[in-house]
Structure formats: structure tokens, C-alpha cells
């Protein structure tokens, strides 16, 4: 079961808005298998200064509540209950 394209756009816009509020470049994306979705955060590769998006939520299966989990986690990020930090390799991780 793939998501409606309008819902994908709405979730991506919400992730981007929350990302701006918390200082991260967040994106809601579908995996190559459209039954899986997640949220990525941008990380800068110090070796070549390129920007790479790394999953911080998911990818998770839509039929197992992925969208509801993502909405909840985005709420927690904006409220400060959860946060994204850089790990020892400089990759973003959800805490």
C-alpha cells in the first residue's frame, strides 16, 4: 500500500518546517519500495563537504503504523522531548 502523493507532499512539508525550527534539514521520503517511509536529516561529509541525507526515523512499513510514528516523532522533536544529535562519525541520530 503506497501513500497518496498529496500526503507525501504534506508530510515532507511538515518535516521541512519542523527541521527549520530545530536547525536540521529534514525530509519525509519513501524508500525505493514505496511501502516503506521515513524521515532523513542532512549531514555534511567532512571529507568532501557534500550533503547526505541519513534516515533518522525509519524506513518503516506503512502498514505497521509508520506514518503515525513519524507524526508523533516530529511532534516530539518540535516540543523538545526528542532531539537529533551528531554521533561520533558526524551522522545525525535521533535521541
Coordinates of N, CA and C in Angstrom, one line a residue, residues 20-74:
X20 N 13.4 23.3 10.1 CA 13.8 24.7 10.1 C 13.7 25.2 11.6
X21 N 12.7 24.8 12.3 CA 12.5 25.2 13.7 C 13.6 24.7 14.6
X22 N 14.1 23.5 14.3 CA 15.0 22.8 15.2 C 16.5 22.8 14.7
X23 N 16.7 23.4 13.5 CA 18.0 23.6 13.0 C 18.5 22.4 12.2
X24 N 17.7 21.6 11.6 CA 18.1 20.5 10.7 C 17.3 20.5 9.4
X25 N 17.9 20.0 8.4 CA 17.3 19.8 7.1 C 16.6 18.5 7.1
X26 N 15.3 18.4 7.4 CA 14.6 17.2 7.5 C 13.8 17.0 6.2
X27 N 13.6 15.7 5.8 CA 12.8 15.4 4.6 C 12.0 14.1 4.9
X28 N 10.8 14.1 4.6 CA 10.0 12.9 4.6 C 10.1 12.2 3.2
X29 N 10.5 11.0 3.2 CA 10.7 10.3 1.9 C 10.1 8.9 1.9
X30 N 9.9 8.4 0.7 CA 9.6 7.0 0.5 C 10.8 6.3 0.1
X31 N 11.0 5.0 0.6 CA 12.1 4.2 0.2 C 11.9 3.7 -1.2
X32 N 12.9 3.1 -1.8 CA 12.7 2.5 -3.1 C 11.5 1.6 -3.2
X33 N 11.2 0.9 -2.1 CA 9.9 0.2 -2.0 C 8.9 1.1 -1.4
X34 N 7.9 1.6 -2.1 CA 7.0 2.7 -1.6 C 6.2 2.3 -0.5
X35 N 6.3 1.1 0.0 CA 5.5 0.7 1.2 C 6.3 1.0 2.5
X36 N 7.5 1.6 2.3 CA 8.3 2.0 3.4 C 8.6 3.5 3.3
X37 N 8.5 4.2 4.5 CA 8.7 5.6 4.5 C 9.6 5.9 5.7
X38 N 10.2 7.1 5.7 CA 11.0 7.6 6.8 C 11.3 9.1 6.7
X39 N 12.0 9.5 7.7 CA 12.5 10.9 7.7 C 14.0 10.9 7.7
X40 N 14.6 11.8 6.9 CA 16.0 11.9 6.8 C 16.4 13.3 7.3
X41 N 17.7 13.3 7.8 CA 18.3 14.6 8.2 C 19.6 14.7 7.4
X42 N 19.9 16.0 7.1 CA 21.1 16.2 6.3 C 22.3 16.2 7.2
X43 N 23.4 15.6 6.7 CA 24.7 15.6 7.4 C 25.7 16.0 6.3
X44 N 26.7 16.7 6.7 CA 27.8 17.1 5.8 C 28.9 16.2 5.9
X45 N 29.3 15.6 4.8 CA 30.5 14.7 4.8 C 31.7 15.6 4.9
X46 N 32.5 15.5 5.9 CA 33.6 16.3 6.2 C 34.8 16.1 5.2
X47 N 34.7 14.9 4.5 CA 35.8 14.6 3.5 C 35.6 15.4 2.2
X48 N 34.4 15.6 1.8 CA 34.2 16.3 0.6 C 33.1 17.4 0.6
X49 N 32.7 17.8 1.8 CA 31.7 18.8 2.0 C 30.4 18.6 1.3
X50 N 30.1 17.4 0.9 CA 28.8 17.1 0.3 C 27.7 16.9 1.4
X51 N 26.5 17.1 1.0 CA 25.4 16.9 1.9 C 24.7 15.6 1.7
X52 N 24.6 14.8 2.7 CA 24.0 13.5 2.6 C 22.8 13.4 3.6
X53 N 21.7 12.9 3.1 CA 20.6 12.7 4.0 C 20.6 11.3 4.5
X54 N 20.5 11.2 5.8 CA 20.6 9.9 6.5 C 19.3 9.7 7.3
X55 N 18.7 8.5 7.2 CA 17.5 8.2 7.9 C 17.7 8.4 9.4
X56 N 16.8 9.2 10.0 CA 16.8 9.3 11.5 C 15.5 8.7 12.0
X57 N 14.5 8.5 11.2 CA 13.3 7.8 11.5 C 13.0 6.8 10.4
X58 N 12.9 5.5 10.7 CA 12.6 4.5 9.6 C 13.9 4.2 8.9
X59 N 13.7 3.6 7.7 CA 12.4 3.4 7.0 C 11.6 2.3 7.7
X60 N 10.3 2.6 7.7 CA 9.4 1.7 8.4 C 8.2 1.4 7.4
X61 N 7.6 0.3 7.7 CA 6.5 -0.1 6.8 C 5.2 0.6 7.1
X62 N 4.6 1.2 6.1 CA 3.3 2.0 6.2 C 2.3 1.1 7.0
X63 N 2.1 -0.1 6.6 CA 1.0 -0.9 7.2 C 1.3 -1.2 8.7
X64 N 2.5 -0.9 9.2 CA 2.8 -1.1 10.6 C 2.8 0.2 11.4
X65 N 2.1 1.2 10.9 CA 2.0 2.4 11.6 C 3.1 3.4 11.4
X66 N 3.8 3.3 10.4 CA 5.0 4.2 10.1 C 4.6 5.7 10.1
X67 N 3.5 6.0 9.5 CA 3.1 7.4 9.3 C 2.7 8.0 10.7
X68 N 2.0 7.3 11.5 CA 1.6 7.7 12.8 C 2.8 7.9 13.7
X69 N 3.8 7.0 13.6 CA 5.0 7.1 14.3 C 5.8 8.3 13.9
X70 N 5.9 8.6 12.6 CA 6.6 9.7 12.1 C 5.9 11.0 12.6
X71 N 4.6 11.1 12.5 CA 3.9 12.3 13.0 C 4.2 12.5 14.5
X72 N 4.1 11.5 15.3 CA 4.4 11.6 16.7 C 5.8 12.0 17.0
X73 N 6.8 11.4 16.3 CA 8.2 11.8 16.5 C 8.5 13.2 16.1
X74 N 7.9 13.7 15.0 CA 8.0 15.1 14.6 C 7.5 16.0 15.7

